[in-house]
Amino acid sequence: MSILGIIAEYNPFHNGHQFHLNISKEKVQPSGIICVMSGNFTQRGEIALLDKWSRAEMAIKCGVDLVIELPFVFTARSAESFASGAIRLLDALKIVNTVSFGAEISNYNLLNSIALISENTDFLPLFKKHLKFGKSYPQALATSISSLLNISPEIISKPNNILAIEYLKAIHQYNSAIQPLLIERSIAQHNDTSIADVIASASAIRHQIFTNPQGLSAVKNCIPISTYNVMMNRLQENLLPSLDNLSIPLLAKLRNTTILNLQETPGVAEGLEHKIFNAMNISTSYESLLENIKSKRYPNSRLQRILLHFLIGTKKNSLHSFDKSGPLYARVLGFNQTGRTLLKKVKQHSDIPIITKVSKHITSKDKNNSNLTDLQKMLLLDIYATDLFFLSLPDSKKHIGGLDFLNSPIFLI
């Protein structure tokens, strides 16, 4: 039985994702497809366009059989942590044979050489040297690798190449038997904001939805009809989220914090806590806060992740512990009939528990328990992230908490 793994955000599911899925199916001819998908927040620390259950529904309607949530502690992180968490989660299921992912180039050997660069004895000293000279982490990484392998730094800075390299690195690091399948990304680039074809980037689609007077109609040609229908329902319900809607709780919590608490927030280093502390009283919104603390050394994506982790309450020591353990459960967001069969096989072979009902593992009363297991601590952060997502919606009637306890996985026949 050949099982294909996909790692995605589907924010939202579009024609490019459909193309990737179709090509992967042609090459592998799998008996089933399992997708590990980010939850209500993305790897860049942005809020997802639609909630995780809606995006799981899109994926299943377009050909995925089983959607599993990547825990929050691995989602809103660097590309390395995101990829590591996703590969380890797929590997822990013990039934996935192949993982398919996209990249801006089709040269597997080159990407694999980059993934193995840490074994080069000249790499670490060179990397530390560039950091010392003031380059950001991604810049230092790209500069070091490009000089050692005599390639363009641009190859390493492309977003899908970065993730592809990290997926390959994680497969090597954790001795996974899963085989990588590289699919070259074509036509639309990751950060495009305009739409010129039926295949457009998720960034461009989101940009058009938020800024184009035609709204969803402006992107209808570059998303599957099933995605369009799901989004039509959500747009009619006024369910588009915004990080700006979290400005008040974020600023309120910041103005009631200490330098020490900021230092314990993941991503805060090199005195950034003082810059955040000084900015919190002069900032009046989420956007102005970002503007007041940004610098060349800290890209927006890193600052967004820092603010998100601060708001949810993640601590550095917790993430360090979770990085050691890897994902401690497989939380099911949705499945079809084939996915139901896959779930039975996963339950027979998996190294970690399968969660279809959150209340079997943690209840709302457990929040006050000081003796939570590591699994419960990890799951609780997923629950907080969901609560935060729904608080970001413009309609106050949607500000309901605890939906992870109430919502069951999507099942589509």
Coordinates of C-alpha atoms in Angstrom, one line a residue:
M1 CA 0.0 0.0 0.0
S2 CA 1.6 3.2 -1.2
I3 CA 0.7 6.3 0.9
L4 CA 1.6 9.8 -0.2
G5 CA 2.3 12.6 2.3
I6 CA 1.8 16.3 1.6
I7 CA 2.8 19.2 3.8
A8 CA 0.8 22.4 3.2
E9 CA -0.9 25.4 4.5
Y10 CA -3.7 25.6 1.8
N11 CA -4.3 29.3 2.6
P12 CA -6.4 28.9 0.5
F13 CA -6.3 25.7 -1.6
H14 CA -5.8 26.9 -5.2
N15 CA -5.1 25.7 -8.7
G16 CA -1.4 25.5 -8.1
H17 CA -2.0 23.1 -5.2
Q18 CA -4.3 21.1 -7.4
F19 CA -1.6 20.9 -10.0
H20 CA 0.9 19.7 -7.4
L21 CA -1.5 17.1 -6.1
N22 CA -2.4 15.8 -9.5
I23 CA 1.3 15.5 -10.6
S24 CA 2.2 13.8 -7.4
K25 CA -0.6 11.3 -7.8
E26 CA 0.5 10.5 -11.4
K27 CA 4.1 9.9 -10.3
V28 CA 3.3 7.8 -7.1
Q29 CA -0.1 6.2 -7.9
P30 CA -0.9 6.2 -4.1
S31 CA -3.6 4.2 -2.3
G32 CA -4.2 7.2 -0.2
I33 CA -3.0 10.8 0.5
I34 CA -2.3 12.2 4.0
C35 CA -1.8 16.0 4.3
V36 CA -0.1 17.6 7.4
M37 CA -1.5 21.1 7.4
S38 CA -0.9 24.2 9.5
G39 CA -3.7 25.1 11.8
N40 CA -5.2 28.6 12.2
F41 CA -1.9 30.4 11.9
T42 CA 0.8 30.1 9.2
Q43 CA 4.5 29.5 9.3
R44 CA 5.1 33.3 8.8
G45 CA 3.1 34.1 11.9
E46 CA 0.1 35.3 9.9
I47 CA -3.5 34.5 10.6
A48 CA -5.0 32.0 8.1
L49 CA -7.6 33.3 5.7
L50 CA -10.1 30.6 6.8
D51 CA -10.2 28.4 9.9
K52 CA -8.4 25.0 9.9
W53 CA -11.6 22.9 9.5
S54 CA -12.7 25.0 6.4
R55 CA -9.3 24.5 4.8
A56 CA -9.3 20.8 5.6
E57 CA -12.7 20.6 3.8
M58 CA -11.2 22.3 0.7
A59 CA -8.3 19.9 0.7
I60 CA -10.5 16.8 0.9
K61 CA -12.9 18.0 -1.8
C62 CA -9.9 18.4 -4.0
G63 CA -8.3 15.0 -3.6
V64 CA -6.7 14.7 -0.1
D65 CA -8.0 11.7 1.9
L66 CA -6.9 12.6 5.4
V67 CA -5.9 16.0 6.9
I68 CA -3.9 16.1 10.1
E69 CA -3.0 19.4 11.9
L70 CA 0.6 20.3 12.5
P71 CA 0.7 21.4 16.2
F72 CA 1.0 25.2 16.7
V73 CA 4.4 24.8 18.4
F74 CA 5.9 23.7 15.0
T75 CA 3.7 25.9 12.7
A76 CA 4.5 29.5 13.6
R77 CA 8.2 28.9 13.6
S78 CA 11.3 29.1 11.3
A79 CA 11.3 27.0 8.1
E80 CA 13.6 24.6 9.9
S81 CA 11.2 24.0 12.8
F82 CA 8.1 23.9 10.6
A83 CA 9.7 21.3 8.2
S84 CA 11.1 19.2 11.0
G85 CA 7.8 19.0 12.9
A86 CA 5.9 18.1 9.7
I87 CA 8.4 15.4 8.6
R88 CA 8.5 13.9 12.1
L89 CA 4.7 13.9 12.2
L90 CA 4.4 12.1 8.9
D91 CA 7.1 9.7 9.9
A92 CA 5.4 8.9 13.2
L93 CA 2.3 7.7 11.4
K94 CA 4.4 4.7 10.1
I95 CA 2.4 4.3 6.9
V96 CA 3.7 7.1 4.7
N97 CA 6.1 6.1 1.9
T98 CA 6.6 9.3 0.0
V99 CA 6.4 13.0 0.8
S100 CA 5.9 15.4 -2.2
F101 CA 6.8 19.0 -2.0
G102 CA 7.4 21.9 -4.4
A103 CA 10.5 24.0 -5.1
E104 CA 11.4 26.8 -7.5
I105 CA 14.0 24.5 -9.1
S106 CA 13.8 20.8 -10.2
N107 CA 17.5 20.0 -9.3
Y108 CA 17.0 17.5 -6.5
N109 CA 20.8 16.7 -6.2
L110 CA 21.6 20.4 -5.7
L111 CA 18.9 20.9 -3.0
N112 CA 20.0 17.7 -1.3
S113 CA 23.6 18.9 -1.3
I114 CA 22.5 22.1 0.4
A115 CA 20.5 20.1 2.9
L116 CA 23.7 18.2 3.8
I117 CA 25.9 21.3 4.0
S118 CA 26.1 21.3 7.8
E119 CA 28.4 18.2 7.4
N120 CA 30.9 20.5 5.7
T121 CA 33.5 21.5 8.3
D122 CA 33.9 24.9 6.7
F123 CA 30.2 25.8 7.0
L124 CA 29.7 26.6 10.7
P125 CA 32.7 29.0 11.0
L126 CA 31.7 30.8 7.9
F127 CA 28.1 31.0 9.0
K128 CA 29.0 32.5 12.4
K129 CA 31.3 35.0 10.7
H130 CA 28.5 36.4 8.6
L131 CA 26.2 36.6 11.6
K132 CA 28.9 38.5 13.5
F133 CA 29.0 41.0 10.6
G134 CA 25.3 41.8 11.1
K135 CA 23.6 39.7 8.5
S136 CA 20.2 38.2 9.4
Y137 CA 20.0 34.4 9.9
P138 CA 18.6 33.8 6.4
Q139 CA 21.1 36.1 4.8
A140 CA 24.1 34.5 6.6
L141 CA 22.8 31.1 5.7
A142 CA 22.4 31.9 2.0
T143 CA 25.7 33.7 1.8
S144 CA 27.7 30.9 3.5
I145 CA 26.1 28.1 1.4
S146 CA 26.4 29.9 -1.9
S147 CA 30.1 30.5 -1.4
L148 CA 30.8 26.9 -0.4
L149 CA 28.8 25.4 -3.3
N150 CA 29.5 28.2 -5.8
I151 CA 25.9 28.8 -6.5
S152 CA 23.7 31.9 -6.6
P153 CA 22.4 33.0 -3.1
E154 CA 19.0 33.6 -4.8
I155 CA 18.5 29.8 -5.1
I156 CA 18.6 29.5 -1.3
S157 CA 16.5 32.5 -0.6
K158 CA 13.5 31.3 -2.7
P159 CA 10.7 30.4 -0.2
N160 CA 9.8 27.0 -1.6
N161 CA 13.5 26.1 -2.1
I162 CA 14.1 27.0 1.6
L163 CA 11.3 24.6 2.8
A164 CA 12.4 21.9 0.3
I165 CA 15.9 22.0 1.7
E166 CA 14.6 21.8 5.3
Y167 CA 12.3 18.8 4.4
L168 CA 15.4 17.0 3.0
K169 CA 17.5 18.0 6.0
A170 CA 14.8 16.6 8.4
I171 CA 14.5 13.4 6.5
H172 CA 18.3 12.9 6.9
Q173 CA 18.4 14.1 10.5
Y174 CA 15.7 11.8 11.8
N175 CA 16.7 8.8 9.5
S176 CA 13.2 8.7 8.0
A177 CA 12.4 6.0 5.5
I178 CA 10.0 8.4 3.7
Q179 CA 11.2 9.0 0.1
P180 CA 11.2 12.7 -1.1
L181 CA 9.4 13.6 -4.4
L182 CA 10.4 17.1 -5.8
I183 CA 7.9 18.9 -8.0
E184 CA 9.1 22.1 -9.7
R185 CA 6.9 25.1 -9.0
S186 CA 5.8 26.8 -12.2
I187 CA 4.2 30.1 -13.4
A188 CA 3.2 31.9 -10.1
Q189 CA 5.9 32.7 -7.6
H190 CA 5.3 32.5 -3.8
N191 CA 5.2 36.2 -3.0
D192 CA 3.4 37.5 -6.2
T193 CA 0.5 39.9 -5.4
S194 CA -1.0 40.1 -9.0
I195 CA -2.9 37.4 -10.9
A196 CA -2.0 36.9 -14.5
D197 CA -3.0 33.3 -15.0
V198 CA -5.3 30.5 -13.8
I199 CA -2.4 29.5 -11.5
A200 CA -1.7 32.2 -8.9
S201 CA 0.1 32.2 -5.6
A202 CA -1.8 32.1 -2.3
S203 CA -0.4 35.5 -1.5
A204 CA -1.8 37.0 -4.7
I205 CA -5.2 35.4 -4.1
R206 CA -5.4 36.7 -0.5
H207 CA -4.3 40.1 -1.7
Q208 CA -7.0 40.3 -4.3
I209 CA -9.7 39.1 -1.8
F210 CA -8.8 41.8 0.7
T211 CA -8.2 44.7 -1.7
N212 CA -10.1 44.1 -5.0
P213 CA -13.6 45.6 -5.1
Q214 CA -14.7 42.4 -6.8
G215 CA -13.6 40.4 -3.8
L216 CA -13.8 36.6 -4.3
S217 CA -15.0 37.0 -7.9
A218 CA -11.5 38.4 -8.8
V219 CA -9.9 35.0 -7.9
K220 CA -12.6 32.6 -9.2
N221 CA -10.5 31.5 -12.2
C222 CA -7.5 30.5 -10.1
I223 CA -9.2 28.4 -7.4
P224 CA -11.2 25.1 -7.7
I225 CA -14.9 25.5 -7.7
S226 CA -15.1 23.6 -4.4
T227 CA -12.7 26.1 -2.8
Y228 CA -14.8 29.0 -4.3
N229 CA -18.0 27.5 -2.8
V230 CA -16.5 27.1 0.7
M231 CA -15.1 30.6 0.6
M232 CA -18.4 32.1 -0.7
N233 CA -20.1 30.6 2.4
R234 CA -17.5 32.0 4.8
L235 CA -17.4 35.5 3.1
Q236 CA -21.2 35.7 3.4
E237 CA -20.8 34.9 7.1
N238 CA -18.3 37.8 7.4
L239 CA -15.6 35.4 8.5
L240 CA -12.5 37.0 7.2
P241 CA -10.0 37.4 10.1
S242 CA -7.5 40.2 10.7
L243 CA -4.5 40.5 13.0
D244 CA -5.5 44.2 13.5
N245 CA -8.6 42.9 15.4
L246 CA -6.1 41.5 18.0
S247 CA -4.4 44.9 18.5
I248 CA -6.2 45.6 21.8
P249 CA -5.6 42.3 23.6
L250 CA -2.0 42.3 22.3
L251 CA -1.2 45.9 23.5
A252 CA -3.0 45.3 26.8
K253 CA -0.9 42.2 27.5
L254 CA 2.3 43.9 26.4
R255 CA 1.6 46.9 28.7
N256 CA 1.1 44.6 31.6
T257 CA 4.3 42.5 31.0
T258 CA 7.9 42.7 32.1
I259 CA 11.3 42.6 30.3
L260 CA 11.8 39.1 31.8
N261 CA 8.6 37.8 30.2
L262 CA 9.6 39.2 26.9
Q263 CA 13.0 37.6 27.1
E264 CA 11.2 34.2 27.6
T265 CA 9.2 34.6 24.4
P266 CA 10.4 32.5 21.5
G267 CA 12.4 34.4 18.9
V268 CA 13.4 37.3 21.2
A269 CA 17.1 37.8 21.4
E270 CA 19.9 40.3 21.2
G271 CA 18.1 43.0 23.2
L272 CA 14.9 42.9 21.1
E273 CA 12.9 42.8 24.3
H274 CA 13.9 46.4 25.1
K275 CA 12.8 47.6 21.6
I276 CA 9.4 45.9 22.1
F277 CA 9.1 47.2 25.6
N278 CA 9.8 50.8 24.4
A279 CA 7.4 50.5 21.5
M280 CA 4.4 49.2 23.3
N281 CA 3.3 52.5 24.8
I282 CA 3.7 54.5 21.6
S283 CA 2.0 51.9 19.4
T284 CA -1.8 52.1 18.8
S285 CA -2.3 49.1 16.6
Y286 CA -0.8 45.8 15.5
E287 CA 0.6 47.4 12.4
S288 CA 2.1 50.4 14.2
L289 CA 3.7 48.0 16.7
L290 CA 5.4 46.1 13.9
E291 CA 6.5 49.4 12.4
N292 CA 8.0 50.6 15.6
I293 CA 10.1 47.4 16.3
K294 CA 11.1 46.3 12.8
S295 CA 14.7 46.5 11.6
K296 CA 16.9 45.1 8.9
R297 CA 18.0 42.2 11.2
Y298 CA 14.4 41.2 12.0
P299 CA 12.1 40.5 9.0
N300 CA 8.4 41.0 9.5
S301 CA 7.8 37.2 9.5
R302 CA 10.0 36.8 12.6
L303 CA 8.4 39.7 14.4
Q304 CA 4.9 38.4 13.6
R305 CA 5.8 35.0 15.1
I306 CA 7.3 36.7 18.2
L307 CA 4.1 38.7 18.8
L308 CA 1.9 35.7 18.2
H309 CA 3.9 33.5 20.6
F310 CA 3.8 36.3 23.2
L311 CA 0.0 36.6 22.8
I312 CA -0.6 32.9 23.1
G313 CA 1.9 32.5 26.0
T314 CA 4.5 30.2 24.5
K315 CA 7.8 30.1 26.3
K316 CA 11.3 29.3 25.0
N317 CA 11.8 26.4 27.4
S318 CA 8.5 24.8 26.2
L319 CA 9.5 25.0 22.6
H320 CA 12.9 23.6 23.4
S321 CA 11.2 20.6 25.1
F322 CA 8.8 20.1 22.2
D323 CA 11.7 20.3 19.7
K324 CA 13.3 17.4 21.4
S325 CA 10.1 15.2 21.6
G326 CA 8.6 16.1 18.2
P327 CA 4.9 16.1 17.6
L328 CA 3.2 14.1 20.4
Y329 CA -0.1 13.4 18.6
A330 CA -1.9 13.4 15.3
R331 CA -4.9 15.7 15.5
V332 CA -7.4 14.8 12.7
L333 CA -9.1 17.7 11.0
G334 CA -10.9 15.9 8.2
F335 CA -11.1 12.8 6.1
N336 CA -13.2 10.9 3.4
Q337 CA -14.0 7.2 3.1
T338 CA -10.4 6.4 2.0
G339 CA -9.2 8.5 4.9
R340 CA -11.2 6.5 7.3
T341 CA -9.4 3.4 6.1
L342 CA -6.1 5.2 6.5
L343 CA -7.0 6.1 10.0
K344 CA -7.5 2.5 10.9
K345 CA -4.1 1.6 9.6
V346 CA -2.5 4.6 11.3
K347 CA -4.0 3.5 14.7
Q348 CA -2.4 0.1 14.2
H349 CA 1.1 1.4 13.4
S350 CA 1.5 4.9 14.7
D351 CA 4.1 5.9 17.3
I352 CA 1.8 8.6 18.6
P353 CA -1.9 8.8 19.6
I354 CA -4.5 9.8 17.1
I355 CA -6.9 12.5 18.3
T356 CA -10.4 12.8 16.8
K357 CA -12.0 14.1 20.1
V358 CA -10.0 16.6 22.1
S359 CA -11.9 16.2 25.3
K360 CA -10.6 12.6 25.6
H361 CA -7.2 14.1 26.2
I362 CA -7.8 17.4 27.8
T363 CA -10.8 19.4 29.1
S364 CA -11.4 23.1 29.7
K365 CA -11.0 22.5 33.4
D366 CA -7.5 21.1 32.8
K367 CA -6.3 24.6 32.0
N368 CA -5.9 25.2 35.8
N369 CA -4.0 21.9 36.3
S370 CA -0.3 22.5 37.1
N371 CA 0.6 18.8 36.3
L372 CA -0.3 18.6 32.6
T373 CA 1.5 16.0 30.5
D374 CA 3.6 17.3 27.6
L375 CA 0.9 16.1 25.2
Q376 CA -1.7 18.2 27.0
K377 CA 0.6 21.2 27.1
M378 CA 1.2 21.0 23.3
L379 CA -2.5 20.5 22.7
L380 CA -3.5 23.4 24.9
L381 CA -1.5 25.8 22.7
D382 CA -3.5 24.5 19.7
I383 CA -6.6 25.3 21.6
Y384 CA -5.4 28.8 22.5
A385 CA -4.5 29.4 18.9
T386 CA -8.0 28.5 17.8
D387 CA -9.6 30.8 20.4
L388 CA -7.3 33.6 19.1
F389 CA -8.3 33.0 15.5
F390 CA -12.0 33.4 16.2
L391 CA -11.4 36.5 18.3
S392 CA -9.8 38.0 15.2
L393 CA -13.0 37.9 13.2
P394 CA -14.9 41.1 12.7
D395 CA -18.3 39.7 13.8
S396 CA -18.4 39.6 17.6
K397 CA -21.0 36.8 17.5
K398 CA -18.2 34.5 16.2
H399 CA -15.9 35.2 19.3
I400 CA -16.8 31.8 20.8
G401 CA -14.1 30.0 22.7
G402 CA -13.3 26.3 23.1
L403 CA -14.3 25.3 19.6
D404 CA -11.6 22.6 19.6
F405 CA -13.7 20.9 22.2
L406 CA -16.9 21.3 20.2
N407 CA -15.9 20.7 16.5
S408 CA -15.5 17.2 15.2
P409 CA -13.3 16.3 12.2
I410 CA -14.9 17.0 8.8
F411 CA -16.1 13.8 7.2
L412 CA -16.9 13.9 3.4
I413 CA -18.3 10.9 1.6

